[in-house]
PDB file of C-alpha atoms and ligand atoms in Angstrom:
ATOM      1  CA  MET N   1      -3.491 -23.281  -3.835  1.00  0.00           C
ATOM      2  CA  TRP N   2      -2.203 -20.117  -1.927  1.00  0.00           C
ATOM      3  CA  GLY N   3      -0.387 -16.901  -2.670  1.00  0.00           C
ATOM      4  CA  MET N   4       0.319 -12.979  -2.033  1.00  0.00           C
ATOM      5  CA  ILE N   5       1.174 -10.371  -4.004  1.00  0.00           C
ATOM      6  CA  ALA N   6       1.915  -6.722  -2.911  1.00  0.00           C
ATOM      7  CA  THR N   7       2.835  -3.503  -3.923  1.00  0.00           C
ATOM      8  CA  TRP N   8       6.823  -2.329  -4.356  1.00  0.00           C
ATOM      9  CA  ARG N   9      10.060  -3.698  -3.807  1.00  0.00           C
ATOM     10  CA  MET N  10       9.664  -2.610   0.008  1.00  0.00           C
ATOM     11  CA  ALA N  11       7.173  -5.618   0.193  1.00  0.00           C
ATOM     12  CA  LEU N  12       9.445  -8.434  -0.563  1.00  0.00           C
ATOM     13  CA  GLU N  13      10.504  -9.423   3.147  1.00  0.00           C
ATOM     14  CA  GLY N  14       7.035  -8.855   4.397  1.00  0.00           C
ATOM     15  CA  VAL N  15       5.614 -11.156   1.599  1.00  0.00           C
ATOM     16  CA  THR N  16       8.171 -13.986   2.221  1.00  0.00           C
ATOM     17  CA  LYS N  17       7.187 -14.170   5.618  1.00  0.00           C
ATOM     18  CA  GLY N  18       3.627 -14.188   5.062  1.00  0.00           C
ATOM     19  CA  CYS N  19       4.416 -17.154   2.153  1.00  0.00           C
ATOM     20  CA  GLU N  20       6.066 -19.466   4.795  1.00  0.00           C
ATOM     21  CA  MET N  21       3.125 -18.947   7.280  1.00  0.00           C
ATOM     22  CA  LEU N  22       0.617 -19.458   4.606  1.00  0.00           C
ATOM     23  CA  GLY N  23       3.051 -22.649   3.193  1.00  0.00           C
ATOM     24  CA  ARG N  24       2.328 -23.857   7.112  1.00  0.00           C
ATOM     25  CA  GLY N  25      -1.670 -23.642   6.629  1.00  0.00           C
ATOM     26  CA  GLN N  26      -1.824 -20.258   8.324  1.00  0.00           C
ATOM     27  CA  SER N  27      -4.666 -17.977   7.660  1.00  0.00           C
ATOM     28  CA  ALA N  28      -4.732 -15.161   5.256  1.00  0.00           C
ATOM     29  CA  GLY N  29      -5.733 -12.284   7.758  1.00  0.00           C
ATOM     30  CA  ASP N  30      -2.890 -13.519  10.214  1.00  0.00           C
ATOM     31  CA  ALA N  31      -0.390 -13.792   7.004  1.00  0.00           C
ATOM     32  CA  VAL N  32      -1.519 -10.399   5.350  1.00  0.00           C
ATOM     33  CA  GLU N  33      -1.217  -8.457   8.857  1.00  0.00           C
ATOM     34  CA  ALA N  34       2.368 -10.513   9.523  1.00  0.00           C
ATOM     35  CA  ALA N  35       3.340  -8.854   5.980  1.00  0.00           C
ATOM     36  CA  ILE N  36       2.541  -5.583   6.508  1.00  0.00           C
ATOM     37  CA  ARG N  37       3.706  -5.589  10.064  1.00  0.00           C
ATOM     38  CA  GLU N  38       7.228  -6.352   8.257  1.00  0.00           C
ATOM     39  CA  VAL N  39       6.918  -3.249   6.149  1.00  0.00           C
ATOM     40  CA  GLU N  40       6.009  -1.021   8.696  1.00  0.00           C
ATOM     41  CA  ASP N  41       8.278  -1.603  10.998  1.00  0.00           C
ATOM     42  CA  PHE N  42      11.691  -1.158   8.593  1.00  0.00           C
ATOM     43  CA  PRO N  43      12.719   2.409   9.573  1.00  0.00           C
ATOM     44  CA  TYR N  44      14.201   3.317   5.629  1.00  0.00           C
ATOM     45  CA  TYR N  45      10.809   2.650   4.329  1.00  0.00           C
ATOM     46  CA  LYS N  46      10.018   6.185   4.105  1.00  0.00           C
ATOM     47  CA  SER N  47       6.147   6.048   3.379  1.00  0.00           C
ATOM     48  CA  VAL N  48       4.885   2.856   5.628  1.00  0.00           C
ATOM     49  CA  GLY N  49       4.474   3.501   9.217  1.00  0.00           C
ATOM     50  CA  TYR N  50       7.991   3.978  11.884  1.00  0.00           C
ATOM     51  CA  GLY N  51      10.260   6.057   9.423  1.00  0.00           C
ATOM     52  CA  GLY N  52       7.294   7.458   7.129  1.00  0.00           C
ATOM     53  CA  LEU N  53       7.391  10.921   6.212  1.00  0.00           C
ATOM     54  CA  PRO N  54       5.326  13.596   7.933  1.00  0.00           C
ATOM     55  CA  ASN N  55       2.411  15.946   7.419  1.00  0.00           C
ATOM     56  CA  GLU N  56       3.255  19.603   6.887  1.00  0.00           C
ATOM     57  CA  GLU N  57       2.810  19.931  10.866  1.00  0.00           C
ATOM     58  CA  MET N  58       6.081  17.250  10.718  1.00  0.00           C
ATOM     59  CA  GLU N  59       3.684  14.631  12.460  1.00  0.00           C
ATOM     60  CA  VAL N  60       3.225  10.995  10.811  1.00  0.00           C
ATOM     61  CA  GLU N  61      -0.473  10.692  10.409  1.00  0.00           C
ATOM     62  CA  LEU N  62      -0.826   6.758   9.229  1.00  0.00           C
ATOM     63  CA  ASP N  63      -3.364   5.044   7.277  1.00  0.00           C
ATOM     64  CA  ALA N  64      -4.040   1.388   7.155  1.00  0.00           C
ATOM     65  CA  ALA N  65      -7.058  -1.276   6.389  1.00  0.00           C
ATOM     66  CA  TYR N  66      -7.633  -4.622   6.686  1.00  0.00           C
ATOM     67  CA  MET N  67     -10.711  -6.664   4.675  1.00  0.00           C
ATOM     68  CA  ASP N  68     -11.475 -10.245   5.302  1.00  0.00           C
ATOM     69  CA  GLY N  69     -13.061 -11.360   1.781  1.00  0.00           C
ATOM     70  CA  ASP N  70     -15.210 -14.293   3.563  1.00  0.00           C
ATOM     71  CA  THR N  71     -17.237 -12.339   5.779  1.00  0.00           C
ATOM     72  CA  LEU N  72     -16.594  -8.914   3.800  1.00  0.00           C
ATOM     73  CA  SER N  73     -15.562  -7.430   6.957  1.00  0.00           C
ATOM     74  CA  ILE N  74     -13.559  -4.241   6.914  1.00  0.00           C
ATOM     75  CA  GLY N  75     -11.383  -2.000   9.416  1.00  0.00           C
ATOM     76  CA  ALA N  76      -9.560   0.961   8.760  1.00  0.00           C
ATOM     77  CA  VAL N  77      -7.691   3.701  10.757  1.00  0.00           C
ATOM     78  CA  ALA N  78      -7.024   7.119   9.592  1.00  0.00           C
ATOM     79  CA  ALA N  79      -4.516   9.977  10.618  1.00  0.00           C
ATOM     80  CA  ILE N  80      -3.620   7.872  13.667  1.00  0.00           C
ATOM     81  CA  ARG N  81      -0.637   8.856  15.595  1.00  0.00           C
ATOM     82  CA  ASP N  82       2.020   7.046  17.735  1.00  0.00           C
ATOM     83  CA  TYR N  83       1.148   3.410  17.370  1.00  0.00           C
ATOM     84  CA  ALA N  84       3.630   1.143  15.938  1.00  0.00           C
ATOM     85  CA  ASN N  85       1.358  -1.237  13.636  1.00  0.00           C
ATOM     86  CA  PRO N  86      -1.648   0.814  12.420  1.00  0.00           C
ATOM     87  CA  VAL N  87      -2.732  -2.558  10.053  1.00  0.00           C
ATOM     88  CA  SER N  88      -3.105  -4.166  13.147  1.00  0.00           C
ATOM     89  CA  ILE N  89      -5.534  -2.075  14.836  1.00  0.00           C
ATOM     90  CA  ALA N  90      -7.371  -2.092  11.613  1.00  0.00           C
ATOM     91  CA  LYS N  91      -7.469  -5.983  11.905  1.00  0.00           C
ATOM     92  CA  ARG N  92      -9.066  -5.737  15.310  1.00  0.00           C
ATOM     93  CA  LEU N  93     -11.424  -2.978  13.944  1.00  0.00           C
ATOM     94  CA  SER N  94     -12.614  -5.732  11.448  1.00  0.00           C
ATOM     95  CA  GLN N  95     -13.858  -7.559  14.093  1.00  0.00           C
ATOM     96  CA  GLU N  96     -16.525  -4.937  15.487  1.00  0.00           C
ATOM     97  CA  GLN N  97     -20.022  -4.644  14.402  1.00  0.00           C
ATOM     98  CA  VAL N  98     -20.054  -0.765  13.668  1.00  0.00           C
ATOM     99  CA  ASN N  99     -17.393   1.883  14.355  1.00  0.00           C
ATOM    100  CA  ASN N 100     -15.014  -0.123  11.824  1.00  0.00           C
ATOM    101  CA  VAL N 101     -13.062   2.873  10.736  1.00  0.00           C
ATOM    102  CA  LEU N 102     -11.881   5.282  12.939  1.00  0.00           C
ATOM    103  CA  VAL N 103     -10.101   8.252  12.696  1.00  0.00           C
ATOM    104  CA  GLY N 104      -7.053  10.386  14.504  1.00  0.00           C
ATOM    105  CA  GLU N 105      -7.933  10.821  18.023  1.00  0.00           C
ATOM    106  CA  GLY N 106     -10.868   8.393  18.021  1.00  0.00           C
ATOM    107  CA  ALA N 107      -8.381   5.668  16.464  1.00  0.00           C
ATOM    108  CA  GLU N 108      -5.877   7.250  18.978  1.00  0.00           C
ATOM    109  CA  LYS N 109      -8.298   6.020  21.846  1.00  0.00           C
ATOM    110  CA  PHE N 110      -9.558   2.610  20.537  1.00  0.00           C
ATOM    111  CA  ALA N 111      -5.752   1.429  20.169  1.00  0.00           C
ATOM    112  CA  HIS N 112      -4.462   2.557  23.637  1.00  0.00           C
ATOM    113  CA  LYS N 113      -7.404   1.115  25.272  1.00  0.00           C
ATOM    114  CA  GLU N 114      -6.834  -2.329  23.213  1.00  0.00           C
ATOM    115  CA  GLY N 115      -3.464  -2.467  24.586  1.00  0.00           C
ATOM    116  CA  PHE N 116      -1.296  -1.977  21.110  1.00  0.00           C
ATOM    117  CA  GLU N 117       1.981  -0.678  21.234  1.00  0.00           C
ATOM    118  CA  ARG N 118       2.540   2.455  21.256  1.00  0.00           C
ATOM    119  CA  LYS N 119       5.538   4.444  19.755  1.00  0.00           C
ATOM    120  CA  ASN N 120       6.748   7.535  18.822  1.00  0.00           C
ATOM    121  CA  MET N 121       6.838   7.160  14.562  1.00  0.00           C
ATOM    122  CA  LEU N 122       8.884  10.284  13.896  1.00  0.00           C
ATOM    123  CA  THR N 123      12.682   9.146  12.996  1.00  0.00           C
ATOM    124  CA  ASP N 124      15.604  11.393  12.972  1.00  0.00           C
ATOM    125  CA  ARG N 125      15.906  10.910   9.394  1.00  0.00           C
ATOM    126  CA  ALA N 126      12.455  11.629   8.504  1.00  0.00           C
ATOM    127  CA  LYS N 127      12.793  15.173  10.137  1.00  0.00           C
ATOM    128  CA  ALA N 128      16.138  15.215   7.983  1.00  0.00           C
ATOM    129  CA  PHE N 129      13.741  14.337   4.416  1.00  0.00           C
ATOM    130  CA  TYR N 130      11.244  17.246   6.228  1.00  0.00           C
ATOM    131  CA  ARG N 131      13.785  20.183   6.768  1.00  0.00           C
ATOM    132  CA  LYS N 132      15.484  19.278   3.371  1.00  0.00           C
ATOM    133  CA  ARG N 133      12.105  19.367   1.610  1.00  0.00           C
ATOM    134  CA  LYS N 134      11.252  22.840   3.621  1.00  0.00           C
ATOM    135  CA  LYS N 135      14.761  24.075   2.543  1.00  0.00           C
ATOM    136  CA  GLU N 136      13.696  23.288  -0.838  1.00  0.00           C
ATOM    137  CA  VAL N 137      10.447  25.009  -0.856  1.00  0.00           C
ATOM    138  CA  ALA N 138      11.330  27.778   0.847  1.00  0.00           C
ATOM    139  CA  GLU N 139      10.490  30.372  -1.792  1.00  0.00           C
ATOM    140  CA  GLN N 140       7.412  28.682  -2.596  1.00  0.00           C
ATOM    141  CA  GLU N 141       4.213  26.878  -0.791  1.00  0.00           C
ATOM    142  CA  LEU N 142       4.588  23.558   0.012  1.00  0.00           C
ATOM    143  CA  LYS N 143       2.937  21.143  -1.738  1.00  0.00           C
ATOM    144  CA  PRO N 144       2.628  17.457  -0.935  1.00  0.00           C
ATOM    145  CA  TYR N 145       5.263  15.626  -2.548  1.00  0.00           C
ATOM    146  CA  SER N 146       3.897  13.174  -5.348  1.00  0.00           C
ATOM    147  CA  GLY N 147       6.037  10.034  -3.827  1.00  0.00           C
ATOM    148  CA  HIS N 148       2.985   7.266  -2.801  1.00  0.00           C
ATOM    149  CA  ASP N 149       4.757   3.967  -1.888  1.00  0.00           C
ATOM    150  CA  THR N 150       1.918   2.756  -0.080  1.00  0.00           C
ATOM    151  CA  VAL N 151       2.420  -0.617   0.492  1.00  0.00           C
ATOM    152  CA  GLY N 152      -0.939  -2.691  -0.208  1.00  0.00           C
ATOM    153  CA  MET N 153      -1.494  -6.413  -0.553  1.00  0.00           C
ATOM    154  CA  VAL N 154      -3.814  -9.168  -1.590  1.00  0.00           C
ATOM    155  CA  CYS N 155      -3.755 -12.855   0.096  1.00  0.00           C
ATOM    156  CA  LEU N 156      -5.187 -16.465  -0.983  1.00  0.00           C
ATOM    157  CA  ASP N 157      -4.784 -18.979   1.904  1.00  0.00           C
ATOM    158  CA  GLN N 158      -4.879 -22.592   1.956  1.00  0.00           C
ATOM    159  CA  LYS N 159      -8.712 -22.463   2.714  1.00  0.00           C
ATOM    160  CA  GLY N 160      -9.656 -19.996  -0.140  1.00  0.00           C
ATOM    161  CA  THR N 161      -9.940 -17.468   2.004  1.00  0.00           C
ATOM    162  CA  MET N 162      -8.797 -14.076   1.005  1.00  0.00           C
ATOM    163  CA  THR N 163      -7.314 -10.903   2.279  1.00  0.00           C
ATOM    164  CA  ALA N 164      -6.258  -7.235   1.678  1.00  0.00           C
ATOM    165  CA  ALA N 165      -4.381  -4.652   3.660  1.00  0.00           C
ATOM    166  CA  THR N 166      -2.531  -1.865   3.263  1.00  0.00           C
ATOM    167  CA  SER N 167      -0.817   0.378   5.053  1.00  0.00           C
ATOM    168  CA  THR N 168       0.990   4.318   4.327  1.00  0.00           C
ATOM    169  CA  SER N 169       1.909   7.644   5.643  1.00  0.00           C
ATOM    170  CA  GLY N 170       0.116   8.975   2.650  1.00  0.00           C
ATOM    171  CA  LEU N 171       1.431  11.993   0.863  1.00  0.00           C
ATOM    172  CA  PHE N 172       4.570  13.761   2.304  1.00  0.00           C
ATOM    173  CA  MET N 173       4.033  16.952   3.360  1.00  0.00           C
ATOM    174  CA  LYS N 174      -0.053  16.154   3.213  1.00  0.00           C
ATOM    175  CA  LYS N 175      -2.270  18.761   5.128  1.00  0.00           C
ATOM    176  CA  LYS N 176      -3.386  17.433   8.755  1.00  0.00           C
ATOM    177  CA  GLY N 177      -6.266  15.502   8.563  1.00  0.00           C
ATOM    178  CA  ARG N 178      -5.979  14.076   4.646  1.00  0.00           C
ATOM    179  CA  VAL N 179      -6.923  10.376   4.251  1.00  0.00           C
ATOM    180  CA  GLY N 180      -5.769   9.077   1.066  1.00  0.00           C
ATOM    181  CA  ASP N 181      -7.756   5.956  -0.518  1.00  0.00           C
ATOM    182  CA  SER N 182      -5.666   3.499   1.316  1.00  0.00           C
ATOM    183  CA  PRO N 183      -8.276   2.991   4.232  1.00  0.00           C
ATOM    184  CA  ILE N 184     -10.771   3.833   2.094  1.00  0.00           C
ATOM    185  CA  ALA N 185     -12.892   0.562   1.208  1.00  0.00           C
ATOM    186  CA  GLY N 186     -12.828   0.137  -2.575  1.00  0.00           C
ATOM    187  CA  SER N 187     -11.048   2.506  -3.207  1.00  0.00           C
ATOM    188  CA  GLY N 188      -7.381   1.530  -1.782  1.00  0.00           C
ATOM    189  CA  PHE N 189      -8.445  -2.112  -1.205  1.00  0.00           C
ATOM    190  CA  TYR N 190     -11.038  -4.722  -1.766  1.00  0.00           C
ATOM    191  CA  ALA N 191     -11.287  -8.684  -1.263  1.00  0.00           C
ATOM    192  CA  ASP N 192     -14.129 -11.368  -2.141  1.00  0.00           C
ATOM    193  CA  SER N 193     -13.064 -14.946  -1.339  1.00  0.00           C
ATOM    194  CA  LYS N 194     -15.686 -16.123  -4.088  1.00  0.00           C
ATOM    195  CA  VAL N 195     -13.750 -13.711  -6.196  1.00  0.00           C
ATOM    196  CA  GLY N 196     -10.455 -12.266  -5.899  1.00  0.00           C
ATOM    197  CA  GLY N 197      -8.646  -8.890  -4.358  1.00  0.00           C
ATOM    198  CA  ALA N 198      -7.327  -5.568  -5.181  1.00  0.00           C
ATOM    199  CA  SER N 199      -4.608  -3.131  -3.951  1.00  0.00           C
ATOM    200  CA  ALA N 200      -4.166   0.153  -4.922  1.00  0.00           C
ATOM    201  CA  THR N 201      -0.518   2.681  -4.788  1.00  0.00           C
ATOM    202  CA  GLY N 202      -0.618   6.028  -6.199  1.00  0.00           C
ATOM    203  CA  LEU N 203      -2.344   9.513  -5.569  1.00  0.00           C
ATOM    204  CA  GLY N 204      -5.345   8.451  -3.160  1.00  0.00           C
ATOM    205  CA  GLU N 205      -7.258  11.486  -4.452  1.00  0.00           C
ATOM    206  CA  ASP N 206      -7.204   9.950  -8.254  1.00  0.00           C
ATOM    207  CA  LEU N 207      -7.787   6.645  -7.098  1.00  0.00           C
ATOM    208  CA  MET N 208     -10.651   6.927  -5.102  1.00  0.00           C
ATOM    209  CA  LYS N 209     -12.217   8.595  -8.378  1.00  0.00           C
ATOM    210  CA  GLY N 210     -12.484   5.150  -9.905  1.00  0.00           C
ATOM    211  CA  CYS N 211     -13.421   3.024  -6.400  1.00  0.00           C
ATOM    212  CA  ILE N 212     -10.702   1.158  -8.317  1.00  0.00           C
ATOM    213  CA  SER N 213      -9.479  -1.933  -6.115  1.00  0.00           C
ATOM    214  CA  TYR N 214     -13.467  -2.242  -6.264  1.00  0.00           C
ATOM    215  CA  GLU N 215     -13.741  -1.723  -9.607  1.00  0.00           C
ATOM    216  CA  ILE N 216     -10.915  -4.535 -10.651  1.00  0.00           C
ATOM    217  CA  VAL N 217     -12.758  -7.097  -8.206  1.00  0.00           C
ATOM    218  CA  ARG N 218     -15.941  -6.652 -10.042  1.00  0.00           C
ATOM    219  CA  LEU N 219     -14.103  -7.407 -13.292  1.00  0.00           C
ATOM    220  CA  MET N 220     -12.660 -10.553 -11.953  1.00  0.00           C
ATOM    221  CA  LYS N 221     -16.461 -11.243 -11.005  1.00  0.00           C
ATOM    222  CA  GLU N 222     -17.531 -10.832 -14.496  1.00  0.00           C
ATOM    223  CA  GLY N 223     -14.762 -13.555 -15.955  1.00  0.00           C
ATOM    224  CA  LEU N 224     -11.827 -11.202 -16.299  1.00  0.00           C
ATOM    225  CA  HIS N 225      -7.966 -12.680 -15.894  1.00  0.00           C
ATOM    226  CA  PRO N 226      -6.375 -10.490 -13.103  1.00  0.00           C
ATOM    227  CA  GLN N 227      -4.163  -8.986 -15.578  1.00  0.00           C
ATOM    228  CA  GLU N 228      -7.235  -7.766 -18.086  1.00  0.00           C
ATOM    229  CA  ALA N 229      -9.073  -6.413 -15.030  1.00  0.00           C
ATOM    230  CA  CYS N 230      -6.068  -4.026 -13.560  1.00  0.00           C
ATOM    231  CA  GLU N 231      -5.576  -3.363 -17.151  1.00  0.00           C
ATOM    232  CA  ARG N 232      -9.194  -2.120 -18.048  1.00  0.00           C
ATOM    233  CA  ALA N 233      -9.531  -0.430 -15.053  1.00  0.00           C
ATOM    234  CA  VAL N 234      -6.459   1.444 -14.534  1.00  0.00           C
ATOM    235  CA  ASN N 235      -6.373   2.517 -18.215  1.00  0.00           C
ATOM    236  CA  LEU N 236      -9.964   3.482 -18.008  1.00  0.00           C
ATOM    237  CA  LEU N 237      -9.598   5.514 -15.004  1.00  0.00           C
ATOM    238  CA  ASP N 238      -6.209   7.248 -16.466  1.00  0.00           C
ATOM    239  CA  GLN N 239      -8.037   8.026 -19.772  1.00  0.00           C
ATOM    240  CA  GLU N 240     -11.470   9.581 -17.857  1.00  0.00           C
ATOM    241  CA  LEU N 241      -8.959  11.371 -15.678  1.00  0.00           C
ATOM    242  CA  LYS N 242      -7.116  13.296 -18.502  1.00  0.00           C
ATOM    243  CA  GLU N 243     -10.276  13.521 -20.806  1.00  0.00           C
ATOM    244  CA  ARG N 244     -11.957  15.566 -17.781  1.00  0.00           C
ATOM    245  CA  ARG N 245      -9.358  16.575 -15.893  1.00  0.00           C
ATOM    246  CA  GLY N 246      -6.261  17.295 -18.018  1.00  0.00           C
ATOM    247  CA  LYS N 247      -4.291  14.859 -16.099  1.00  0.00           C
ATOM    248  CA  ALA N 248      -4.410  11.891 -14.159  1.00  0.00           C
ATOM    249  CA  GLY N 249      -1.889  11.039 -10.995  1.00  0.00           C
ATOM    250  CA  ASP N 250      -0.181   7.692 -10.507  1.00  0.00           C
ATOM    251  CA  LEU N 251      -2.340   4.872 -10.464  1.00  0.00           C
ATOM    252  CA  SER N 252      -0.715   1.284  -9.499  1.00  0.00           C
ATOM    253  CA  LEU N 253      -2.747  -1.610  -9.025  1.00  0.00           C
ATOM    254  CA  ILE N 254      -2.370  -5.580  -7.881  1.00  0.00           C
ATOM    255  CA  ALA N 255      -4.955  -8.250  -7.752  1.00  0.00           C
ATOM    256  CA  MET N 256      -5.050 -12.135  -7.634  1.00  0.00           C
ATOM    257  CA  ASN N 257      -7.994 -14.161  -8.118  1.00  0.00           C
ATOM    258  CA  LYS N 258      -9.309 -16.899  -5.797  1.00  0.00           C
ATOM    259  CA  ALA N 259      -7.451 -19.488  -7.999  1.00  0.00           C
ATOM    260  CA  GLY N 260      -4.288 -17.654  -7.554  1.00  0.00           C
ATOM    261  CA  GLN N 261      -4.306 -15.938 -10.794  1.00  0.00           C
ATOM    262  CA  TRP N 262      -2.457 -12.645 -10.300  1.00  0.00           C
ATOM    263  CA  GLY N 263      -2.165  -9.203 -12.367  1.00  0.00           C
ATOM    264  CA  VAL N 264      -0.862  -5.839 -12.230  1.00  0.00           C
ATOM    265  CA  ALA N 265      -1.410  -2.188 -14.024  1.00  0.00           C
ATOM    266  CA  THR N 266       0.618   1.214 -13.744  1.00  0.00           C
ATOM    267  CA  ASN N 267       0.149   4.439 -16.181  1.00  0.00           C
ATOM    268  CA  ILE N 268       3.794   5.095 -14.607  1.00  0.00           C
ATOM    269  CA  GLU N 269       7.517   4.275 -15.083  1.00  0.00           C
ATOM    270  CA  GLY N 270       9.264   2.544 -12.317  1.00  0.00           C
ATOM    271  CA  PHE N 271       6.628   0.893 -10.525  1.00  0.00           C
ATOM    272  CA  SER N 272       7.680  -2.326  -8.944  1.00  0.00           C
ATOM    273  CA  PHE N 273       5.762  -5.199  -6.867  1.00  0.00           C
ATOM    274  CA  ALA N 274       6.033  -8.696  -5.271  1.00  0.00           C
ATOM    275  CA  VAL N 275       4.801 -11.915  -5.457  1.00  0.00           C
ATOM    276  CA  ALA N 276       5.022 -15.651  -4.546  1.00  0.00           C
ATOM    277  CA  VAL N 277       1.979 -18.723  -5.029  1.00  0.00           C
ATOM    278  CA  GLU N 278       2.411 -22.032  -4.064  1.00  0.00           C
ATOM    279  CA  GLY N 279       5.481 -23.181  -5.800  1.00  0.00           C
ATOM    280  CA  GLN N 280       7.137 -20.098  -6.295  1.00  0.00           C
ATOM    281  CA  GLU N 281       9.101 -18.602  -4.334  1.00  0.00           C
ATOM    282  CA  PRO N 282       8.333 -14.635  -3.715  1.00  0.00           C
ATOM    283  CA  LYS N 283      10.031 -12.309  -6.495  1.00  0.00           C
ATOM    284  CA  VAL N 284      10.213  -8.679  -7.179  1.00  0.00           C
ATOM    285  CA  TYR N 285       9.092  -8.056 -11.109  1.00  0.00           C
ATOM    286  CA  LEU N 286       9.054  -4.400 -12.557  1.00  0.00           C
ATOM    287  CA  VAL N 287       6.420  -2.968 -14.376  1.00  0.00           C
ATOM    288  CA  ARG N 288       6.848  -1.536 -18.486  1.00  0.00           C
ATOM    289  CA  ARG N 289       4.067  -0.043 -20.070  1.00  0.00           C
ATOM    290  CA  GLY N 290       3.635  -0.110 -23.409  1.00  0.00           C
ATOM    291  CA  GLU N 291       2.045   2.024 -25.962  1.00  0.00           C
ATOM    292  CA  ASP N 292      -1.323   0.532 -26.135  1.00  0.00           C
ATOM    293  CA  GLY N 293      -1.215   0.528 -22.411  1.00  0.00           C
ATOM    294  CA  HIS N 294      -0.375  -3.377 -21.651  1.00  0.00           C
ATOM    295  CA  CYS N 295       1.562  -3.928 -18.934  1.00  0.00           C
ATOM    296  CA  SER N 296       4.430  -6.591 -18.962  1.00  0.00           C
ATOM    297  CA  PHE N 297       6.969  -7.269 -16.099  1.00  0.00           C
ATOM    298  CA  GLU N 298      10.180  -8.695 -15.567  1.00  0.00           C
ATOM    299  CA  GLU N 299      12.130 -10.064 -12.639  1.00  0.00           C
ATOM    300  CA  ALA N 300      14.078  -7.094 -10.909  1.00  0.00           C
ATOM    301  CA  SER N 301      17.598  -8.026 -11.341  1.00  0.00           C
ATOM    302  CA  LYS N 302      20.529  -8.722  -8.734  1.00  0.00           C
ATOM    303  CA  GLU N 303      21.809  -5.430  -9.620  1.00  0.00           C
ATOM    304  CA  TRP N 304      18.748  -3.190  -9.658  1.00  0.00           C
ATOM    305  CA  MET N 305      17.685  -4.892  -6.146  1.00  0.00           C
ATOM    306  CA  ASP N 306      21.159  -3.735  -4.425  1.00  0.00           C
ATOM    307  CA  ASP N 307      20.603  -0.703  -5.584  1.00  0.00           C
ATOM    308  CA  TYR N 308      17.069  -0.059  -4.481  1.00  0.00           C
ATOM    309  CA  MET N 309      18.801  -0.861  -0.647  1.00  0.00           C
ATOM    310  CA  ARG N 310      21.891   1.527  -1.223  1.00  0.00           C
ATOM    311  CA  THR N 311      19.209   4.258  -2.334  1.00  0.00           C
ATOM    312  CA  ARG N 312      17.074   3.485   0.817  1.00  0.00           C
ATOM    313  CA  MET N 313      19.822   3.421   3.370  1.00  0.00           C
ATOM    314  CA  ALA N 314      21.895   6.334   1.621  1.00  0.00           C
ATOM    315  CA  PRO N 315      22.327   9.448   4.351  1.00  0.00           C
ATOM    316  CA  VAL N 316      20.313  12.110   3.676  1.00  0.00           C
ATOM    317  CA  GLU N 317      22.183  15.190   2.358  1.00  0.00           C
ATOM    318  CA  GLU N 318      20.382  18.119   4.016  1.00  0.00           C
TER     319      GLU N 318
HETATM  320  N1  LIG B 401      -2.368   6.031  -1.930  1.00  0.00           N
HETATM  321  C1  LIG B 401      -1.625   6.478  -0.230  1.00  0.00           C
HETATM  322  C2  LIG B 401      -2.252   8.198  -0.269  1.00  0.00           C
HETATM  323  O1  LIG B 401      -2.728   8.803  -1.398  1.00  0.00           O
HETATM  324  O2  LIG B 401      -2.193   8.396   0.763  1.00  0.00           O
END
């Protein structure tokens, strides 16, 4: 059995590519890297890689991570600028004994030394979004926009190896140096080939409060199906945050276990994800959260898929 699950519709082309690799017997490490790179390279996704939205100083600072569920090796970069594929740098870092998580200048220096492709990640389109946002809030203090479309993936290959990886430009208008959950092991991602893996998207500051990806893997280890594990962890964190802080940020999670069973949960409307397992084509599903916290999903219609691309690629009206 092999499979791959990922946050958001934007992951579909990557998941499709990754699944072709898995079907040919390639490793979960290579497949998840290739899949995330596909998302990083697409200029119209404004929260990951090239075309990602900048921080309040109009710099694109990217976070990414990679985890190998066989060895529990992790690698991550945070607030890295001017490199095309942060996930590949994270994967390379996972091979080191120490210095697995590098930030800012240190991460850039490592990437340069290792010969990773440099690229100005700030597109004209992202600049237009920045100017538009600045204008909108000209009278107020700039606040990070709560858009949070991190790409997070969990992958299982034919040999039973599981991996997880993430990539994001983080919150639009974030402070320079701000790091979200995506490069933080246990929060944005976790993979253990003996159990399964999970990955998050949403408000990093709140996802971190529950170490939620690890929590889901822990629940799967106790025997819960990925769907139950996701729902239990998301609902509990949502409830705790509301009780203790009066509100909860966006929390959306995907997970897969070592048998290729998968699950998702969210506390928002409008969460989508892409998934494929051996024998089933990659598809996008839309999640609906019921009053009781139970999440159901249905396949995205052709109209929804067309509209999604149209909206992503529409000119930015400043
Ligand atoms: N979940 C992405 C972030 O908060 O940066």
